[in-house]
CSV table of C-alpha atoms and ligand atoms in Angstrom, one decimal:
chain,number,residue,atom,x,y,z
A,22,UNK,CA,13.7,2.3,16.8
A,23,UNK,CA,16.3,-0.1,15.6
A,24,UNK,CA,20.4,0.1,16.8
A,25,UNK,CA,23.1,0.4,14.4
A,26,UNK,CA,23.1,-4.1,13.8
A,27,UNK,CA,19.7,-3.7,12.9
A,28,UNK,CA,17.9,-4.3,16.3
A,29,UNK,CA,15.7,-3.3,17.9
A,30,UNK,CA,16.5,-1.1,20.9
A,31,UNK,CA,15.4,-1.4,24.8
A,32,UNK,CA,12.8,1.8,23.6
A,33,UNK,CA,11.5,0.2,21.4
A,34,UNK,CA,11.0,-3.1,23.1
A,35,UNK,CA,8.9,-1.0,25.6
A,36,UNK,CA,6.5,0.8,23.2
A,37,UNK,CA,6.3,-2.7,20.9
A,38,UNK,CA,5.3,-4.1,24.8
A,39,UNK,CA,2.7,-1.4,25.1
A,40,UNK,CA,1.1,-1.7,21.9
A,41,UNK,CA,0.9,-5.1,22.5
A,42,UNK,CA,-1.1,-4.2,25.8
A,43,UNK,CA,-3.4,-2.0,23.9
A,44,UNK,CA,-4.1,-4.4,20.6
A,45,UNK,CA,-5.2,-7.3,23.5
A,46,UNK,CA,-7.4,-4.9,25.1
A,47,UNK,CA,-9.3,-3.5,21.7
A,48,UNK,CA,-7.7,-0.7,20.5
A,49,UNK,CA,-6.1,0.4,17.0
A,50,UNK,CA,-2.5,0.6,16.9
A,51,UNK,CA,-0.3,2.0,13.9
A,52,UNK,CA,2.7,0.2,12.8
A,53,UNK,CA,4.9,0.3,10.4
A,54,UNK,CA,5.7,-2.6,7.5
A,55,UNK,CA,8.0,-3.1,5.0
A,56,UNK,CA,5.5,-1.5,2.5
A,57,UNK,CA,3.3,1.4,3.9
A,58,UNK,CA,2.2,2.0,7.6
A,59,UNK,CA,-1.1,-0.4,8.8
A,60,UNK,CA,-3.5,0.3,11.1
A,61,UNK,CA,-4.0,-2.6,13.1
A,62,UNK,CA,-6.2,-4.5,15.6
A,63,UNK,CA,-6.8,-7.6,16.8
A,64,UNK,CA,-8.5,-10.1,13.8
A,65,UNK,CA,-10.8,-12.0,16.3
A,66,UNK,CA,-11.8,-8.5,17.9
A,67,UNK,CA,-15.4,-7.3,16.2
A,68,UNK,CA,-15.2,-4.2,17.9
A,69,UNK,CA,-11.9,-3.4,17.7
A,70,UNK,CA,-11.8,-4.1,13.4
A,71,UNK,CA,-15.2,-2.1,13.8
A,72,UNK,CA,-12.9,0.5,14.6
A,73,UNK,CA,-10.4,0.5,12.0
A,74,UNK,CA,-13.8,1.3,9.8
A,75,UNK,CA,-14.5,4.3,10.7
A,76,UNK,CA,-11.5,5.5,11.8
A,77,UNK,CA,-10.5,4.9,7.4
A,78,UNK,CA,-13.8,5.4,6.9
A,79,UNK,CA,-13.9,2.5,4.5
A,80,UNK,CA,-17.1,0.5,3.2
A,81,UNK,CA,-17.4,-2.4,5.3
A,82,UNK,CA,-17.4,-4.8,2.2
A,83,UNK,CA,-13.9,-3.8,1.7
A,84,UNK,CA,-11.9,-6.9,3.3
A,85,UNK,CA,-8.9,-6.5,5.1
A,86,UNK,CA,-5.5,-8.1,5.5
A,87,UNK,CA,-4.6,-10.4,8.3
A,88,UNK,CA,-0.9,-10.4,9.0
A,89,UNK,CA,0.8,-13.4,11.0
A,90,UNK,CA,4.4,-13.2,12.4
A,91,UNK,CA,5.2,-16.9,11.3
A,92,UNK,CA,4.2,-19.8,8.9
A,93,UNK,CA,3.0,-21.7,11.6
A,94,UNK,CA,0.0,-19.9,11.6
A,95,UNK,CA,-1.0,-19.9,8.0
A,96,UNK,CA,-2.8,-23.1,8.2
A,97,UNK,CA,-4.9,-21.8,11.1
A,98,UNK,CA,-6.5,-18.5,9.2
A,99,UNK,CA,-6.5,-20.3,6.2
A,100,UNK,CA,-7.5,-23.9,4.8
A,101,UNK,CA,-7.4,-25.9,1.3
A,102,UNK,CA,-4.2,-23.9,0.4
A,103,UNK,CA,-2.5,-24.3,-3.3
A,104,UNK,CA,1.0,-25.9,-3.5
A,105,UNK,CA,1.9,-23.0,-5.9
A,106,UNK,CA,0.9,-20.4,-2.7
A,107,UNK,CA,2.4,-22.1,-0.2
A,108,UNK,CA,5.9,-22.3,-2.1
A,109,UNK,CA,5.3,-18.6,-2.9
A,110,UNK,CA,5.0,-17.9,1.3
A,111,UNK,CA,7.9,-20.2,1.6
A,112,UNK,CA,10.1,-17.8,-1.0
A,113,UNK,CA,8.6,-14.5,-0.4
A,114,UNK,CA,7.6,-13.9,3.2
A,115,UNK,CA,8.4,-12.0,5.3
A,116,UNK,CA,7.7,-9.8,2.8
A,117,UNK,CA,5.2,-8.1,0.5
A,118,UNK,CA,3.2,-10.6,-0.9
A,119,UNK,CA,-0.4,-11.1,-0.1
A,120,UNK,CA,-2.2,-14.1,-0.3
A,121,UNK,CA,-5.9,-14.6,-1.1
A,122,UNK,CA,-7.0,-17.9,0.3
A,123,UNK,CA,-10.3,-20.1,1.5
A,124,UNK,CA,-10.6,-18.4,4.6
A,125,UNK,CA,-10.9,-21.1,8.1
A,126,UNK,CA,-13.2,-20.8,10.6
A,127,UNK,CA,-11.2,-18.6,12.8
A,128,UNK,CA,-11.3,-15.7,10.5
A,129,UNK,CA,-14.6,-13.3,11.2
A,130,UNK,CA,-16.9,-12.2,8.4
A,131,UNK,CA,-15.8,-8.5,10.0
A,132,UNK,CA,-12.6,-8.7,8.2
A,133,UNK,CA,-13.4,-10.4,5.2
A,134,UNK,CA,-16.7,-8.3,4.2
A,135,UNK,CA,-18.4,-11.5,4.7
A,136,UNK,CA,-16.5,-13.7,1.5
A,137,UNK,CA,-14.9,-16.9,2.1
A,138,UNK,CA,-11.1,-15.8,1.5
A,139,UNK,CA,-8.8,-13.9,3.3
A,140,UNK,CA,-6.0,-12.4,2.3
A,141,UNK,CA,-2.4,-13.2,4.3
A,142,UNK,CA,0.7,-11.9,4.8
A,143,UNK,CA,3.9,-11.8,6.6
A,144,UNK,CA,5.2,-8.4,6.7
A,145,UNK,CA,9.1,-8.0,6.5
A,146,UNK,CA,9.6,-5.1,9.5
A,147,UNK,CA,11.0,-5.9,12.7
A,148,UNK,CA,8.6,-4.0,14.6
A,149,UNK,CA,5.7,-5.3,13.0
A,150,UNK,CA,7.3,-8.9,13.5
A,151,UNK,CA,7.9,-8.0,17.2
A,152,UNK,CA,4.3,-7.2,17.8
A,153,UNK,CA,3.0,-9.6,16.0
A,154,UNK,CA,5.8,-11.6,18.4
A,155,UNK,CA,4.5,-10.0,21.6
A,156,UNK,CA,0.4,-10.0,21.2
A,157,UNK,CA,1.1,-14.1,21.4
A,158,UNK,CA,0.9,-17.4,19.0
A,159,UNK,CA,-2.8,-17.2,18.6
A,160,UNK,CA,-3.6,-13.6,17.3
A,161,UNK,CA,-3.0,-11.9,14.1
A,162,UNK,CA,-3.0,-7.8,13.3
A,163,UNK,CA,-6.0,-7.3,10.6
A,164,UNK,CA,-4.6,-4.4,9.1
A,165,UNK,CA,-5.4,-1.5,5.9
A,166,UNK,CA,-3.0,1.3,5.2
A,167,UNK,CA,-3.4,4.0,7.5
A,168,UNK,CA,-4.9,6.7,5.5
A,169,UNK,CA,-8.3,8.0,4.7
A,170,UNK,CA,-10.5,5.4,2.8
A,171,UNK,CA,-9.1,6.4,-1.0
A,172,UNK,CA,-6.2,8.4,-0.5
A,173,UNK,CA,-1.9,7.7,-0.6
A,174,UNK,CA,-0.7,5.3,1.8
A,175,UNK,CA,1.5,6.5,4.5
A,176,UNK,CA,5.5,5.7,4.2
A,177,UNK,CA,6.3,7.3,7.2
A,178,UNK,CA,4.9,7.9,11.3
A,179,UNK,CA,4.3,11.6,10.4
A,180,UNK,CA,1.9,10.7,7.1
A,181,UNK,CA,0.1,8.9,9.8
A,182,UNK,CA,0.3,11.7,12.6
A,183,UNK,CA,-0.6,13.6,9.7
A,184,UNK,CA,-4.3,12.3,9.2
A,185,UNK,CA,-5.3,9.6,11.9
A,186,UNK,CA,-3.3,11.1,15.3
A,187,UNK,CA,-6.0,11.5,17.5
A,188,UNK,CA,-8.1,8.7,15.7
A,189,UNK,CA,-5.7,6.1,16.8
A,190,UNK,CA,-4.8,4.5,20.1
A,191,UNK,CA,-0.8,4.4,19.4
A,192,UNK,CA,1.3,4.9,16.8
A,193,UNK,CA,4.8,2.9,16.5
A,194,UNK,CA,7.5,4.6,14.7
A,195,UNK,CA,9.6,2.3,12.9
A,196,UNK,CA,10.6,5.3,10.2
A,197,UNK,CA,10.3,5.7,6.4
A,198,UNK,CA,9.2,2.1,4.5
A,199,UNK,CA,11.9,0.2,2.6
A,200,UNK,CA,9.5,-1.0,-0.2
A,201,UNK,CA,7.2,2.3,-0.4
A,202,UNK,CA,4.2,0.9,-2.4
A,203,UNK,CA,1.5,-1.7,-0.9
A,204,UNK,CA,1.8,-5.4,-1.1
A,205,UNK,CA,1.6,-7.5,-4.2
A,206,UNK,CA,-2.3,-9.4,-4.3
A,207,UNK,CA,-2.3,-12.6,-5.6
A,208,UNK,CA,-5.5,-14.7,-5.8
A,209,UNK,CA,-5.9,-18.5,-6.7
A,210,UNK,CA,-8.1,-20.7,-8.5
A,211,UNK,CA,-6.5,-24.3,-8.0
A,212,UNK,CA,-3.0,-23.9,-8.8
A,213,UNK,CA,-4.0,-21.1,-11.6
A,214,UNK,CA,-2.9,-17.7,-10.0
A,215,UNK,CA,-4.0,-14.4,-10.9
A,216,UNK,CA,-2.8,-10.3,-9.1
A,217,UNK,CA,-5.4,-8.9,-8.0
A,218,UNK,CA,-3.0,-5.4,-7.3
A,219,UNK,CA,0.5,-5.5,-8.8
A,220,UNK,CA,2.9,-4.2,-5.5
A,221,UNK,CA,6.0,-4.8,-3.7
A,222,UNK,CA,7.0,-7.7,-5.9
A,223,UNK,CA,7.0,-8.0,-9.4
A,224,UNK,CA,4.8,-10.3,-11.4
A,225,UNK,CA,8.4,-11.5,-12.9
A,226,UNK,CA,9.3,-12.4,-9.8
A,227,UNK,CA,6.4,-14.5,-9.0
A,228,UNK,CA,6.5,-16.3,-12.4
A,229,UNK,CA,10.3,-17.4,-11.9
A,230,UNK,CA,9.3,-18.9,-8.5
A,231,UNK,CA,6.3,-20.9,-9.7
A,232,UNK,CA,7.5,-21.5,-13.4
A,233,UNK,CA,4.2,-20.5,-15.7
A,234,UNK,CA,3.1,-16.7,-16.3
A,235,UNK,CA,0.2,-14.9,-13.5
A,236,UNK,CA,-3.0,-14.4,-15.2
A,237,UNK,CA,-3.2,-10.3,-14.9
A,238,UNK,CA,-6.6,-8.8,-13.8
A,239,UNK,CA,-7.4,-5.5,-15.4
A,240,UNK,CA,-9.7,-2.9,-15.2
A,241,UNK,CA,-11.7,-4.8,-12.2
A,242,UNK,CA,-13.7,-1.4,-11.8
A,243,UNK,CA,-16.8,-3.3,-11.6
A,244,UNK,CA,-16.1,-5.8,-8.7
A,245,UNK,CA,-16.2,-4.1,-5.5
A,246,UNK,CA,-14.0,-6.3,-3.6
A,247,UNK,CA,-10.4,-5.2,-3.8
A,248,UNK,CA,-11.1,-1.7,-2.7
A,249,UNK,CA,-7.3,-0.7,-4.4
A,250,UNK,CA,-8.5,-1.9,-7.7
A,251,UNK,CA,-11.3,0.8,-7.9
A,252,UNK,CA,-11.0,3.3,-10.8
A,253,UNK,CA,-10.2,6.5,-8.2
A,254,UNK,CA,-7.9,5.3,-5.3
A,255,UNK,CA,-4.7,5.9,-4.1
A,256,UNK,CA,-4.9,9.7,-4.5
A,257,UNK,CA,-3.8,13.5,-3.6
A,258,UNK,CA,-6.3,16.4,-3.0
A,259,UNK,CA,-4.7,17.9,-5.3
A,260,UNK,CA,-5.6,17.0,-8.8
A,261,UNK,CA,-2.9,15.0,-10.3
A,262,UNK,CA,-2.1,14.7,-14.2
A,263,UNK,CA,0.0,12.4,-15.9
A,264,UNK,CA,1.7,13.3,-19.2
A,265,UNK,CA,4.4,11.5,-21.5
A,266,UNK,CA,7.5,13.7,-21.4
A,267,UNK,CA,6.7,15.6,-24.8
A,268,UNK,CA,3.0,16.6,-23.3
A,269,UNK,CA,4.2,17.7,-20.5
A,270,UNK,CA,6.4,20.8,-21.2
A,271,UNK,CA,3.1,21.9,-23.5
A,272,UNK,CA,0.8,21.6,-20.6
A,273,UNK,CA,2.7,23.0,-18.3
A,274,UNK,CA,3.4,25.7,-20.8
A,275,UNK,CA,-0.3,26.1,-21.1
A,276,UNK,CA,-1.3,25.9,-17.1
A,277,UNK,CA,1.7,28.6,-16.4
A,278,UNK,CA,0.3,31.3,-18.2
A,279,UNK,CA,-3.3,30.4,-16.0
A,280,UNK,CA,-1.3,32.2,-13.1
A,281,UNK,CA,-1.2,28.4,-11.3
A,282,UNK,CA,1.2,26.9,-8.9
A,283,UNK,CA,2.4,24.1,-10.1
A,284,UNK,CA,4.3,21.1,-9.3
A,285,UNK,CA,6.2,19.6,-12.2
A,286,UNK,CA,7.4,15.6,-11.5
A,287,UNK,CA,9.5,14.2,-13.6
A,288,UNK,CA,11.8,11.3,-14.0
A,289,UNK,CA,13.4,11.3,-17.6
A,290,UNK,CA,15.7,14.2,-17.3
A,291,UNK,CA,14.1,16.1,-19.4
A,292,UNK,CA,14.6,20.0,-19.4
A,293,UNK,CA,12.2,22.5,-17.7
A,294,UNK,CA,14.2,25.2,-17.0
A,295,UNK,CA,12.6,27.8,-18.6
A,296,UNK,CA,9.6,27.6,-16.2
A,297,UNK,CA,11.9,28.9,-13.1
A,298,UNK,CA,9.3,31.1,-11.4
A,299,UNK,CA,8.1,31.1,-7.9
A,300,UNK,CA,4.8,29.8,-9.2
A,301,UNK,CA,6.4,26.4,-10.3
A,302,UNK,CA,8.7,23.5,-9.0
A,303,UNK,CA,10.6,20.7,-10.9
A,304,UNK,CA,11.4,17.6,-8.9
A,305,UNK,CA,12.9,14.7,-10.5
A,306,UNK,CA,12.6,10.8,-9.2
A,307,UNK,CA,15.3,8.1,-9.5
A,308,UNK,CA,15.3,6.2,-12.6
A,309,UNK,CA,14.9,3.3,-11.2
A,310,UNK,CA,11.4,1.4,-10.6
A,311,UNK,CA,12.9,0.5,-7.0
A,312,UNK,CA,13.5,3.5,-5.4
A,313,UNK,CA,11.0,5.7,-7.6
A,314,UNK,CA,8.3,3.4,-6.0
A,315,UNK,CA,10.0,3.7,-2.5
A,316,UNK,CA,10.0,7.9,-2.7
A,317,UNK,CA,6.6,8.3,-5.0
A,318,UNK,CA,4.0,8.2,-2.0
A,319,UNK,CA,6.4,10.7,0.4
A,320,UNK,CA,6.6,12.8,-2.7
A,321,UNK,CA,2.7,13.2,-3.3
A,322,UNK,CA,2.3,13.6,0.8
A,323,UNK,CA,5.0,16.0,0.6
A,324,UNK,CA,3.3,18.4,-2.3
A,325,UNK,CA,-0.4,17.6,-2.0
A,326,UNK,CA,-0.6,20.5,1.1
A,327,UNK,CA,-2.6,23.1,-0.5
A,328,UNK,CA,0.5,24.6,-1.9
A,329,UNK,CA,0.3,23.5,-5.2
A,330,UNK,CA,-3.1,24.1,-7.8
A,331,UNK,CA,-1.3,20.6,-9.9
A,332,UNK,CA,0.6,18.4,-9.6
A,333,UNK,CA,2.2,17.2,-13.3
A,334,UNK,CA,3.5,14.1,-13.5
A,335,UNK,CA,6.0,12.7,-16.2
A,336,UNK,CA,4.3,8.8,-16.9
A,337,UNK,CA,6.7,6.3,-16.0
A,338,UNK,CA,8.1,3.8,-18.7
A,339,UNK,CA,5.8,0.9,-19.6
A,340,UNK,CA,7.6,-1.6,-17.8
A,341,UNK,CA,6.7,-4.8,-15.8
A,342,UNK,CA,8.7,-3.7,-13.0
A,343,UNK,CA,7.2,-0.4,-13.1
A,344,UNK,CA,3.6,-2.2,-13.6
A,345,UNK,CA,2.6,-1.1,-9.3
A,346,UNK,CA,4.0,2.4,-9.9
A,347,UNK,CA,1.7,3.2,-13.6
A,348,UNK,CA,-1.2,1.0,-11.8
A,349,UNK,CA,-1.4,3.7,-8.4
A,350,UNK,CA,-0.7,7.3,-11.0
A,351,UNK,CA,-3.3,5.8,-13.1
A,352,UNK,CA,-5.8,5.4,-10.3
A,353,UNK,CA,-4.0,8.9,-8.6
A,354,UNK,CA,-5.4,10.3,-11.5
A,355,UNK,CA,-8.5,8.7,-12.5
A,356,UNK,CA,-10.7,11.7,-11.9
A,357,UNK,CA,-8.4,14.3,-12.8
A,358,UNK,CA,-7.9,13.6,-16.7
B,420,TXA,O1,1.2,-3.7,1.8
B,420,TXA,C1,0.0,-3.9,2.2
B,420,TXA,O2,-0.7,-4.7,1.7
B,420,TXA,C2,-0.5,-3.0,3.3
B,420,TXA,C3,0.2,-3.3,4.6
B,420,TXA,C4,-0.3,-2.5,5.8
B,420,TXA,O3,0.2,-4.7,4.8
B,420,TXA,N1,-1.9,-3.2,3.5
B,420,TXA,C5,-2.9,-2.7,2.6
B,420,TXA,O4,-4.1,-3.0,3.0
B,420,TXA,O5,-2.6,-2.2,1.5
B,420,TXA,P1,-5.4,-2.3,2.3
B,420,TXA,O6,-6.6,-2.7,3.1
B,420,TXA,O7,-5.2,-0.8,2.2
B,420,TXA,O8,-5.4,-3.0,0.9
B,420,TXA,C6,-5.6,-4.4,0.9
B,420,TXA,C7,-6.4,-4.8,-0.3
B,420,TXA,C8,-7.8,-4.1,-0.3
B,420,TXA,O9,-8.0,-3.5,-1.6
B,420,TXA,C9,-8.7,-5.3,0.0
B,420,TXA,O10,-10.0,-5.1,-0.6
B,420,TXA,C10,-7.9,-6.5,-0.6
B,420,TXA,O11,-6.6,-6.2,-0.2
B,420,TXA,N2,-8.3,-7.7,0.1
B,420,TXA,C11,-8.2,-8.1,1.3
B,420,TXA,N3,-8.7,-9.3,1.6
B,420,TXA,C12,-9.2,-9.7,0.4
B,420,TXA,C13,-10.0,-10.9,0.0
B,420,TXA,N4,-10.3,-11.8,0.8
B,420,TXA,N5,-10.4,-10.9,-1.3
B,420,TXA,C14,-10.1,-9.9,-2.2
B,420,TXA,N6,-9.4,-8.8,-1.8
B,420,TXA,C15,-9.0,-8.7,-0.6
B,421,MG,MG1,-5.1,0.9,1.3
C-alpha cells in the first residue's frame, strides 16, 4: 500500500477512503498496526463494537482498546491522567504502548466491559494513522486483534483472510507487522505504574523514560479483566510444548519413535540433524528478541495447519527483552504441558 518513500499510494488512499465510509456507517473493518492486525469499529457505535464480539467471539467483559490518530484526543477519551502516562504518550506514541486510564464520559460501557478505565493508544502504521485521519477528529477505532477469542494474533492480511474473511466488512492490507507481538499494557495507580501484558516495548524502556522501575503483574489468572493475561491465550490448535534446549532433542527423540509429525522450533543453534525424516522439520528463529518476536506469530500460523501432530519449541532465554516473547509461549502452552 505504501510507495517506495514510505507513502502511501493513490490505491491506498481510495480503500483507506472506503473503509472510512464503512466504519461511519457501522461496520467492522480490519487494519493493520504496527503490532498485529485489529479489527476495528467505531468506539461510540454500540452496535457496531457489538459486532466485533461475536465476530472474535470474546466475553463481553473483556475491554477493548480505543485507538486515536493524535494527542489531541487523549484528553477527550480519557480524564485525571498521571504526569508519568502522559510523558510516556509523549515518548512512545505512535507506537505500541497502551495506556490504562480513568475512562471520560465519551467512552461506552460497550468497550470497557462496563469498568471506569480504558485503555489508549496510538498505533505507529500509516494506514491505521490514515483512517484514523479520514473517519474525522471526533471518532476513535475500538479495536482487539483480529483472531478468534484465544488464539495467535494476525501479522499479516492473509492470517486475517485466513479466519475472519467473510466475518468482516473490509479488510485493509498494509502487509506483514513491523513489531509482530501486541502492545505493551501499562496500568496506573497515581504516578505508580504497573504492565498489565509485557509487548512491543520493553519494561527497560519504560523505566528509562520515567526514571523508577514498573511494578510487574504476574500470574493475574484470577482477574478476568485483561483477557491476554489469562493462563491459556495466545495459542495454536496444535498443541505446543516448550523445552530448554537439552530437553528438547530427548523429547523429540521420544515423540519420533510415536510415528508423529513434528515441528521442531528452535533458536539456539543447536543440532537436530539426526531427526531428518519426512515426519519432522527443524526451523530456527533469529537470535535476537526483535526479530524473533516480529517472525514468532507468522511462524505458529504458518505450522499450526493440521500438518503437524506438535509443535516443539526451544524456550527462549530469560531475558527482559525477551519478557513479551516467554509471557505468549507460556500462555501458547498453558494447556499443552
Ligand atoms: O497491539 C495491540 O494492543 C493490538 C492492536 C490491534 O492495537 N490490540 C490488542 O487488543 O492486542 P486485544 O483486545 O486483543 O488485547 C487488549 C488487551 C485485552 O486483554 C484487554 O482485556 C485489555 O487489553 N484491556 C483493554 N482495556 C482495558 C482496561 N480498561 N483495563 C484492563 N485491561 C484492558
Ligand atoms: Mg488479542
Amino acid at each position: 500500500m505504501t510507495t517506495s518513500t514510505g507513502k502511501l499510494n493513490q490505491d491506498a488512499l481510495e480503500q483507506i477512503a472506503t473503509a472510512a465510509r464503512i466504519l461511519n456507517k457501522g461496520g467492522v473493518v480490519a487494519f493493520p498496526t504496527e503490532t498485529v492486525y485489529g479489527l476495528g469499529a467505531d468506539v461510540t457505535n454500540e452496535a457496531a463494537i457489538r459486532k466485533i464480539y461475536e465476530i472474535k467471539r470474546r466475553p463481553e467483559n473483556h475491554p477493548l482498546i480505543v485507538h486515536i490518530g493524535d494527542m489531541t484526543q487523549l484528553e477527550y477519551w480519557a480524564q485525571e491522567i498521571p504526569q508519568s502516562a502522559l510523558k510516556l504518550a509523549e515518548y512512545f506514541w505512535p507506537g505500541p504502548l497502551t495506556l490504562i486510564l480513568k475512562r471520560s464520559k465519551h467512552v461506552p460501557n460497550s468497550v470497557t466491559g462496563g469498568q471506569d478505565t480504558v485503555g489508549i493508544r496510538i498505533p505507529a502504521h500509516p494506514v491505521a494513522l490514515a483512517l484514523l485521519d479520514a473517519i474525522g477528529p471526533e471518532k476513535a477505532l475500538a479495536a482487539p486483534s483480529a483472531n478468534l477469542y484465544g488464539r495467535i494474533s494476525p501479522t499479516s492480511a492473509a492470517h486475517v483472510q485466513t479466519v475472519l474473511n467473510k466475518k468482516v466488512d473490509m479488510i485493509l492490507d498494509g502487509g506483514t507487522c513491523e513489531i509482530g507481538l501486541e502492545s505493551t499494557i501499562l496500568g496506573f495507580e497515581r504516578e505508580n505504574v504497573s504492565m498489565l501484558r509485557p509487548g512491543g516495548i520493553p519494561v527497560t524502556a519504560i523505566e528509562l523514560v520515567i526514571n523508577k522501575p514498573v511494578q510487574l503483574k504476574k500470574n493475574q489468572s484470577s482477574e478476568i479483566r485483561v483477557s491476554g493475561s489469562l493462563p491459556s491465550h495466545y495459542a495454536p490448535a496444535t498443541p505446543l510444548k516448550l523445552y530448554p534446549a537439552d530437553k528438547i532433542f530427548q523429547e523429540a527423540q521420544r515423540l519420533s519413535k510415536q510415528d508423529v509429525r513434528l515441528v521442531i522450533i528452535t533458536w539456539s543453534g543447536i543440532d537436530l540433524s539426526s531427526f531428518d525424516s519426512s515426519n519432522v522439520r527443524h526451523v530456527r528463529m533469529p537470535q535476537d528478541p526483535i526479530n524473533y518476536g516480529k517472525h514468532l506469530y507468522a511462524k505458529l500460523h504458518q505450522y499450526d495447519d493440521k500438518t503437524f501432530d506438535y509443535i516443539l519449541m526451544e524456550s527462549p532465554p530469560e531475558l527482559p527483552d525477551w519478557l513479551a516473547i516467554n509471557d505468549r509461549l507460556q500462555r501458547a502452552s498453558y494447556t499443552q504441558t
